[in-house]
CSV table of C-alpha atoms and ligand atoms in Angstrom, one decimal:
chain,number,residue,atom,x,y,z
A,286,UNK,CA,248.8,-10.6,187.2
A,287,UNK,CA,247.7,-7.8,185.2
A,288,UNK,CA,247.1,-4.8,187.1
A,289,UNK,CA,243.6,-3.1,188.1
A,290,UNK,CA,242.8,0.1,185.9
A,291,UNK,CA,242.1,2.6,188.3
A,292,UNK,CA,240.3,6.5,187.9
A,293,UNK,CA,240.1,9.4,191.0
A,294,UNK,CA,237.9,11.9,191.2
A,295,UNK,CA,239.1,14.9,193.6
A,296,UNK,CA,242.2,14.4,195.0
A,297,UNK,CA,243.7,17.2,192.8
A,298,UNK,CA,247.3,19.3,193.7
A,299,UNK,CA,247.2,20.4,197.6
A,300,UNK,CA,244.1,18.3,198.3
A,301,UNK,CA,244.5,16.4,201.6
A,302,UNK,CA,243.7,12.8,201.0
A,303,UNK,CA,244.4,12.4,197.1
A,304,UNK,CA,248.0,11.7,197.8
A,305,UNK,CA,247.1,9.2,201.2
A,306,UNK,CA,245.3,7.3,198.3
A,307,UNK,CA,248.0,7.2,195.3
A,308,UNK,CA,250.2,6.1,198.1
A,309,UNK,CA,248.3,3.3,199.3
A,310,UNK,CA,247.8,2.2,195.6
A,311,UNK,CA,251.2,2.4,194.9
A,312,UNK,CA,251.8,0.4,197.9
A,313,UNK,CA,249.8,-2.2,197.1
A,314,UNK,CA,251.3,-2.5,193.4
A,315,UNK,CA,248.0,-4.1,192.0
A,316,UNK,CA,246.3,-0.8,190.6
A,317,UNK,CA,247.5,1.3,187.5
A,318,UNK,CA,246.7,4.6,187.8
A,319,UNK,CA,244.5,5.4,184.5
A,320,UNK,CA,242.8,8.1,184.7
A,321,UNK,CA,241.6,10.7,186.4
A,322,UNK,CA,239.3,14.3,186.9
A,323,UNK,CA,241.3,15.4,190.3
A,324,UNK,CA,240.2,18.9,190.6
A,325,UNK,CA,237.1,21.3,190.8
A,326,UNK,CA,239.2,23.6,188.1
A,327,UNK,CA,239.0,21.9,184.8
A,328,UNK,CA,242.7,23.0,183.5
A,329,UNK,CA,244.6,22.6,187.0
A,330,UNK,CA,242.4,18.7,187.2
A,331,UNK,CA,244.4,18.0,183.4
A,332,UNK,CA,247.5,19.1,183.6
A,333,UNK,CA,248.3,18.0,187.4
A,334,UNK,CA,247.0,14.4,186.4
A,335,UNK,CA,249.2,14.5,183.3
A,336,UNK,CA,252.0,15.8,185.3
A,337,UNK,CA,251.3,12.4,187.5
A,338,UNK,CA,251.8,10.5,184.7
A,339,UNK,CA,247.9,9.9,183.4
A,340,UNK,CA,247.8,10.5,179.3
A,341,UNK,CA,246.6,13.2,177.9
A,342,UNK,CA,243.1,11.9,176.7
A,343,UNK,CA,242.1,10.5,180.2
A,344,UNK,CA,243.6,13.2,182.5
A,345,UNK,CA,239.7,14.9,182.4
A,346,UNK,CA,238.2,18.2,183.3
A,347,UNK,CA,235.4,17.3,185.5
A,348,UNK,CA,233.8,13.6,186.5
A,349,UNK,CA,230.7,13.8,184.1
A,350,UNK,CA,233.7,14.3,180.7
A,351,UNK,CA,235.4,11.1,182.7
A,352,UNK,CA,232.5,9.0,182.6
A,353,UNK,CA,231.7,9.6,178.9
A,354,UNK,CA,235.6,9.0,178.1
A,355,UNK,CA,235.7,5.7,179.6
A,356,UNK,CA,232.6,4.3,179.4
A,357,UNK,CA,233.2,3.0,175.8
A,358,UNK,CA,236.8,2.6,176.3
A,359,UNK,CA,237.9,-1.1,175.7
A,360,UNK,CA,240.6,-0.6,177.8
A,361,UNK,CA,238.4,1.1,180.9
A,362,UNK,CA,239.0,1.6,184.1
A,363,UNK,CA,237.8,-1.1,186.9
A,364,UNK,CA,237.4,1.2,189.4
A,365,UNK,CA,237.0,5.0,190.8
A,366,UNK,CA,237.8,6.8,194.0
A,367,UNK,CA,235.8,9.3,195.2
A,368,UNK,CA,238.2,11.9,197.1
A,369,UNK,CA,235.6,15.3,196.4
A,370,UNK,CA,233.9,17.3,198.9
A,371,UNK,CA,230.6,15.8,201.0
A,372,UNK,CA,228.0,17.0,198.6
A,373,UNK,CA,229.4,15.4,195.6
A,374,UNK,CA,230.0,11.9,196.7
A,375,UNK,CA,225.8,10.4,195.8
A,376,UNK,CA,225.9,11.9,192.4
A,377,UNK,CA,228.9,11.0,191.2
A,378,UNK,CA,229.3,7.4,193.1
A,379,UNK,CA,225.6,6.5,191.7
A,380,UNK,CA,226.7,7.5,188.2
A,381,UNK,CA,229.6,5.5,188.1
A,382,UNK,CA,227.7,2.7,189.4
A,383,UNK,CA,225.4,2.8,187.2
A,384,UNK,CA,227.8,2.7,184.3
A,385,UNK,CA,229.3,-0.3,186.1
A,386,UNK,CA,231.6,1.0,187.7
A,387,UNK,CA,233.1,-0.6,190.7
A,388,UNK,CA,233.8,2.4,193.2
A,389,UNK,CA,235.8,3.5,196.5
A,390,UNK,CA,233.6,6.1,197.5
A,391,UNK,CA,235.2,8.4,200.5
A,392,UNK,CA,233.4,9.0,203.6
A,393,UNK,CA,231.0,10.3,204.6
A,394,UNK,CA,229.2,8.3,201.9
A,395,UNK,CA,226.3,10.5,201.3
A,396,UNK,CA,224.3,14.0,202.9
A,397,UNK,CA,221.2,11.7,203.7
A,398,UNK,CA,220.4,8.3,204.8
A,399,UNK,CA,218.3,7.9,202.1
A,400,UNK,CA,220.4,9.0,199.4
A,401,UNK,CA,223.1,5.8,201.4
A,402,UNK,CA,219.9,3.7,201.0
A,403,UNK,CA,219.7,4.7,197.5
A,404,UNK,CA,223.4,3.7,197.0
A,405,UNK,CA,223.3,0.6,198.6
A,406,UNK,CA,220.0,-0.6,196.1
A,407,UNK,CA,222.2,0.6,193.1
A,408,UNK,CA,225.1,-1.1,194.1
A,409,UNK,CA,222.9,-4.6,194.8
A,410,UNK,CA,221.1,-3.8,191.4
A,411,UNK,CA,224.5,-3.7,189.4
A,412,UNK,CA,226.4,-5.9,191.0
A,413,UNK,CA,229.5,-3.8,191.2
A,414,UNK,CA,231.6,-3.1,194.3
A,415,UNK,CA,230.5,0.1,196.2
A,416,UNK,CA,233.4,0.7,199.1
A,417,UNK,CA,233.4,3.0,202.0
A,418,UNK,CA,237.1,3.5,203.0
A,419,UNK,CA,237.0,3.7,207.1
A,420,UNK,CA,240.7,3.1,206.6
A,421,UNK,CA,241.4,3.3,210.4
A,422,UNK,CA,240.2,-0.1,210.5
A,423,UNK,CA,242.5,-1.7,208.7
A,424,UNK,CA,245.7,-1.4,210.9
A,425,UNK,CA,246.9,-4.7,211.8
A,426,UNK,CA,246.4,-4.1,215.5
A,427,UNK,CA,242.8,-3.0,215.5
A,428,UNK,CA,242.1,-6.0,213.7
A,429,UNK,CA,244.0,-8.0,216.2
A,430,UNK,CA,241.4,-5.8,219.3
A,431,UNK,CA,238.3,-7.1,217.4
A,432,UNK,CA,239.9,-10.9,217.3
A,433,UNK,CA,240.4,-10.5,220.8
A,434,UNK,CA,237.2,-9.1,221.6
A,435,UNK,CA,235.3,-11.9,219.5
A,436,UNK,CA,237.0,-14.7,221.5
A,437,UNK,CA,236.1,-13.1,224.6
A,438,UNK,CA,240.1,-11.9,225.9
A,439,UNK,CA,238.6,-9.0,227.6
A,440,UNK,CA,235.0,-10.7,228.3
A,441,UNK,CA,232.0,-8.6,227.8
A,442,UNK,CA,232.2,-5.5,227.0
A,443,UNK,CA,231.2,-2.6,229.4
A,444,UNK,CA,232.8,1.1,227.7
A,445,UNK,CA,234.0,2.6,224.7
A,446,UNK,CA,235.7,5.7,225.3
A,447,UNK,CA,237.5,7.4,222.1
A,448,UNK,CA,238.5,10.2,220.7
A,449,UNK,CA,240.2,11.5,217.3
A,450,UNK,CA,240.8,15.4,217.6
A,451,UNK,CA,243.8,17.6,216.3
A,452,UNK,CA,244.0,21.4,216.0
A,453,UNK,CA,244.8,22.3,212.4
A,454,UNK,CA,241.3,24.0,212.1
A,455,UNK,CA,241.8,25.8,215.3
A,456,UNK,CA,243.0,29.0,213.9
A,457,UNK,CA,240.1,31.5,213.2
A,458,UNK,CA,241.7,33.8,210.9
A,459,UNK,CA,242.4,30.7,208.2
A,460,UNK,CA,238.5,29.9,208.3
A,461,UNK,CA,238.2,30.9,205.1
A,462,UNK,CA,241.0,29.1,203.3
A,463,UNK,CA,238.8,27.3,200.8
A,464,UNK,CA,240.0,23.4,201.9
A,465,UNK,CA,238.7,24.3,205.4
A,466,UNK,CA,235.9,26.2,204.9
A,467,UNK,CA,233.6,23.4,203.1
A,468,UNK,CA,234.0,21.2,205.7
A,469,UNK,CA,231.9,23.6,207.9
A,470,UNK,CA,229.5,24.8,205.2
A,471,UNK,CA,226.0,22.5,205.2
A,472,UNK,CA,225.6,22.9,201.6
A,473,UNK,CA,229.2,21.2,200.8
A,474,UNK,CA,230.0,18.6,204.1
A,475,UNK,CA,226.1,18.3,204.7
A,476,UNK,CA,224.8,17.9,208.8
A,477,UNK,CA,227.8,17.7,210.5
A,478,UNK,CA,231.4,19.6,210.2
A,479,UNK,CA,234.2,18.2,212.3
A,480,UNK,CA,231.7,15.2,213.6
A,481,UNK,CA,231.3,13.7,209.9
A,482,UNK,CA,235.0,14.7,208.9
A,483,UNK,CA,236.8,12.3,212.2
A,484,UNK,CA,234.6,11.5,215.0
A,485,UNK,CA,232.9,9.1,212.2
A,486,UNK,CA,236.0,7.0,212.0
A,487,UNK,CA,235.4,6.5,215.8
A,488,UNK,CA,232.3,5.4,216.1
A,489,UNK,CA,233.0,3.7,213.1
A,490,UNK,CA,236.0,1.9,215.2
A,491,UNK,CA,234.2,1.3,218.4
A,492,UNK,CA,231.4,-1.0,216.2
A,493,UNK,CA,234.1,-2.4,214.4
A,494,UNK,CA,236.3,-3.6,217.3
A,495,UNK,CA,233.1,-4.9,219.4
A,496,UNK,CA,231.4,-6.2,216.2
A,497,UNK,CA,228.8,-4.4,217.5
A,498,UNK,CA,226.0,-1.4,215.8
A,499,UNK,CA,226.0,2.0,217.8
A,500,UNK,CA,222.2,2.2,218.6
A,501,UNK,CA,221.0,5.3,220.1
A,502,UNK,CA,223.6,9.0,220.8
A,503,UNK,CA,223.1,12.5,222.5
A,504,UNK,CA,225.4,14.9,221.4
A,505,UNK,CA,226.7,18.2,222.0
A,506,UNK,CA,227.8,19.8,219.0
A,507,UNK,CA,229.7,23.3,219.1
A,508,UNK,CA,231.1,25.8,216.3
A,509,UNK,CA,233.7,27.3,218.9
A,510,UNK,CA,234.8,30.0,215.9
A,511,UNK,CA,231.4,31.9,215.0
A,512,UNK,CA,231.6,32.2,211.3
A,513,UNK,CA,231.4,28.4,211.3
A,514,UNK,CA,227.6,27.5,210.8
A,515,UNK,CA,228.6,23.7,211.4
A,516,UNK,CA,229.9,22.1,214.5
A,517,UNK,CA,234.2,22.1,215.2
A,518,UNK,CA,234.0,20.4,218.7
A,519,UNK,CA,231.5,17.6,219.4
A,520,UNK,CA,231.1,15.4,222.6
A,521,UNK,CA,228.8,12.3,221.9
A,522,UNK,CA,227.4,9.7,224.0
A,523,UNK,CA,226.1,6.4,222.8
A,524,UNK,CA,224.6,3.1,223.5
A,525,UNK,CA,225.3,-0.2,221.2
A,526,UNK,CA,222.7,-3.3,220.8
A,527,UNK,CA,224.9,-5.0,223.1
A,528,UNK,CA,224.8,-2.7,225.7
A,529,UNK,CA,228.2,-0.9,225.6
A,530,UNK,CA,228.4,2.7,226.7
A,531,UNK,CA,230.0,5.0,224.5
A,532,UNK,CA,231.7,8.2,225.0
A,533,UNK,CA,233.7,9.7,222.4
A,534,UNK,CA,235.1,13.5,221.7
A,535,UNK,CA,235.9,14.8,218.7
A,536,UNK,CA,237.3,18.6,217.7
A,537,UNK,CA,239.6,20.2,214.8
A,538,UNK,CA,240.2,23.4,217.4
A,539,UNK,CA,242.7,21.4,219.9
A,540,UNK,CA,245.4,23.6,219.5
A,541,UNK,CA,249.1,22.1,220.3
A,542,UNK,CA,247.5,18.6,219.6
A,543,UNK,CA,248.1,16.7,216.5
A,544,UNK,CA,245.7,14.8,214.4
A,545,UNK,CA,245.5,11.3,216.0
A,546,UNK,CA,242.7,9.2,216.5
A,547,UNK,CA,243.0,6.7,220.7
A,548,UNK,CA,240.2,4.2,221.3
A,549,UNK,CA,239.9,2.3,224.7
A,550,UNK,CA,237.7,-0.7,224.8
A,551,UNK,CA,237.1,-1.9,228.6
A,552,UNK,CA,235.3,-5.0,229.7
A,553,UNK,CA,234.5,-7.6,232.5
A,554,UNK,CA,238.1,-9.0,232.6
A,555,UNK,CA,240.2,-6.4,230.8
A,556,UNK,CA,241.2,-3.5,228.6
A,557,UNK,CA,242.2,-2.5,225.4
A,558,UNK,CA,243.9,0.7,224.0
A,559,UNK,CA,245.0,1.5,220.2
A,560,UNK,CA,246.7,5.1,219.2
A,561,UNK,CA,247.2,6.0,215.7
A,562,UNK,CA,250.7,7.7,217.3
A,563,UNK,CA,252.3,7.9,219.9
A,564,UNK,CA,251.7,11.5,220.5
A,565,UNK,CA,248.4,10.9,221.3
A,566,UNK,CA,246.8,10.7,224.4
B,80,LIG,N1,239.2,8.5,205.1
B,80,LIG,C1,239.8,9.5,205.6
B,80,LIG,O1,240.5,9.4,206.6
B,80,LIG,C2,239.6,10.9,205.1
B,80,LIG,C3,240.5,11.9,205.4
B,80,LIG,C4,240.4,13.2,204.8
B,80,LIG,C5,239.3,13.4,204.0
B,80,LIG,N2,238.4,12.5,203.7
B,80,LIG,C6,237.3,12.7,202.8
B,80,LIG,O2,237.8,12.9,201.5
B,80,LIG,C7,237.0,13.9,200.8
B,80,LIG,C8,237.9,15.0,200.3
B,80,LIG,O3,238.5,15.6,201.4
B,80,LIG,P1,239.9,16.4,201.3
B,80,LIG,O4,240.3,16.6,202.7
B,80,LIG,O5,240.9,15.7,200.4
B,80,LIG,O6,239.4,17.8,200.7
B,80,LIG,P2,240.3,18.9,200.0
B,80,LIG,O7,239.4,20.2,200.1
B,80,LIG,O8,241.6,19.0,200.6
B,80,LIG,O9,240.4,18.5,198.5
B,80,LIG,C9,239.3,18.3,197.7
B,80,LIG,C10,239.8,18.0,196.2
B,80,LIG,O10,238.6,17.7,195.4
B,80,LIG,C11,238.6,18.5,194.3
B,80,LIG,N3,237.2,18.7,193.8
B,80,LIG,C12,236.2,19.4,194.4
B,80,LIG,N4,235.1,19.3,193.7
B,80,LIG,C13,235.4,18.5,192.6
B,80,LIG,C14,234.6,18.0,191.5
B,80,LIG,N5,233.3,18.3,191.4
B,80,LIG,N6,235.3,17.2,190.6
B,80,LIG,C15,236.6,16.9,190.7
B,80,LIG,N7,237.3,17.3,191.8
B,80,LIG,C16,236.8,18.1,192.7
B,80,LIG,C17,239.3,19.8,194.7
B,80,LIG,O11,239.8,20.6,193.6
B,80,LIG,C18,240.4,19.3,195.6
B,80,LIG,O12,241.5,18.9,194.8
B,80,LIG,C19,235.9,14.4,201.8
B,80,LIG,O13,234.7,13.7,201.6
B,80,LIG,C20,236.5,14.0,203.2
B,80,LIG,O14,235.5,13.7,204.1
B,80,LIG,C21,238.6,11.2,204.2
């Protein structure tokens, strides 16, 4: 089978989840790695994504050189990740769609609902593929808690209780190291910092697992380290159209605990509990 061309934006040397994403594509063996503008810094993008192996004339200094170089290309890429910061993801993701492009867009998808609307019309209006990787939900064992909870193991359910929280932004003299600081900046990770960054993949999970659409939330939404304009610590409470209660917690300031994501699904005739590690209560 000949292997899918694929192109990442972002991602670049020292990013956090560019390698997570070579690795899973490696993994999978189906995907050649093409091309690629990984890094905010036009030089350090080319030569780290010709030190990858990428060729010279595709290993691009910023997305908008990438789309002109491959658009015309015989040989083009099929697809495009989208690893950059927040504020970046609608204008890139809709160009590439628009050039049909098929693309893996990170989350959170967009700043806005309506710019995801606007996505989801371009994307229908194409045809091409427009993918939102909530990769928690494709462990094998989460799928096997939604299988369960479709054919009624644990009978109706009551609670959702989660929570993904680690400490690695705890430290308030590193707030200003550039990969932490945009994630807590409105203009770069949009209306939410640490809620948009994990607690999404919770919520996320708890609709997934109980095939189920979170319908209404209160939450409480702290910046524990002052400089922070956007939330580090969040406690949110939700109801689904089914009628599941929902409490989840969410913080990057949980010093001494490691990133890892628990979710405990509890109903009429039993429970259910998935950890991304052990380590993790
Ligand atoms: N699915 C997940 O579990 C998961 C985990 C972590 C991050 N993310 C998402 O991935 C995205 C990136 O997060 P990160 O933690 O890797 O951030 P990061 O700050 O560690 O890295 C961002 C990378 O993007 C590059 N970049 C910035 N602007 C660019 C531009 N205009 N063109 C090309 N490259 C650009 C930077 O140079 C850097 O290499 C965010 O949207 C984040 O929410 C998802």
């Amino acid at each position: 089978m000949a292997k899918l061309k694929w192109g990442m934006i972002g991602g670049g040397e020292g990013s956090q989840i560019g390698p997570a994403h070579r690795l899973g594509a490696q993994a999978d063996g189906v995907f050649e790695f093409a091309a690629g503008a990984l890094d905010h810094r036009p030089e350090a993008g080319r030569e780290y994504a010709q030190r990858l192996g990428i060729a010279a004339d595709r290993a691009y200094g910023g997305w908008e050189e990438m789309l002109e170089g491959e658009r015309n290309r015989d040989d083009r890429i099929d697809l495009v990740t989208v690893a950059t910061p927040n504020s970046t993801h609608f204008e890139i993701t809709k160009s590439f769609l628009e050039a049909g492009f098929n693309v893996l867009c990170e989350k959170p998808m967009t700043m806005t609902v309506e710019e995801g609307e606007e996505i989801v019309r371009v994307a229908e209006k194409t045809g091409k593929i427009c993918a939102v990787n909530y990769c928690y939900s494709a462990y094998p064992m989460v799928r096997q808690a939604r299988a369960m909870v479709a054919a009624g193991e644990i009978g109706k359910v009551r609670t959702v209780v989660t929570n993904f929280s680690h400490g690695h932004h705890g430290d308030a003299t590193d707030a200003d190291n550039p990969r932490v600081r945009w994630r807590y900046d409105p203009a770069m990770a949009g209306v939410s910092g640490q809620f948009a960054d994990c607690g999404i993949h919770a919520m996320h999970m708890a609709s997934f697992i109980c095939n189920d659409e979170v319908e209404t939330l209160s939450a409480d939404f702290a910046s524990t380290i002052a400089s922070r304009e956007l939330e580090d610590d969040a406690m949110v409470n939700f109801r689904t159209s089914g009628g599941t209660v929902g409490r989840l917690w969410t913080s990057s300031i949980a010093i001494g605990r490691q990133h890892g994501f628990v979710i405990q699904v509890f109903g009429e005739t039993g429970g259910l509990r998935w950890a991304s590690n052990s380590r993790t209560s």
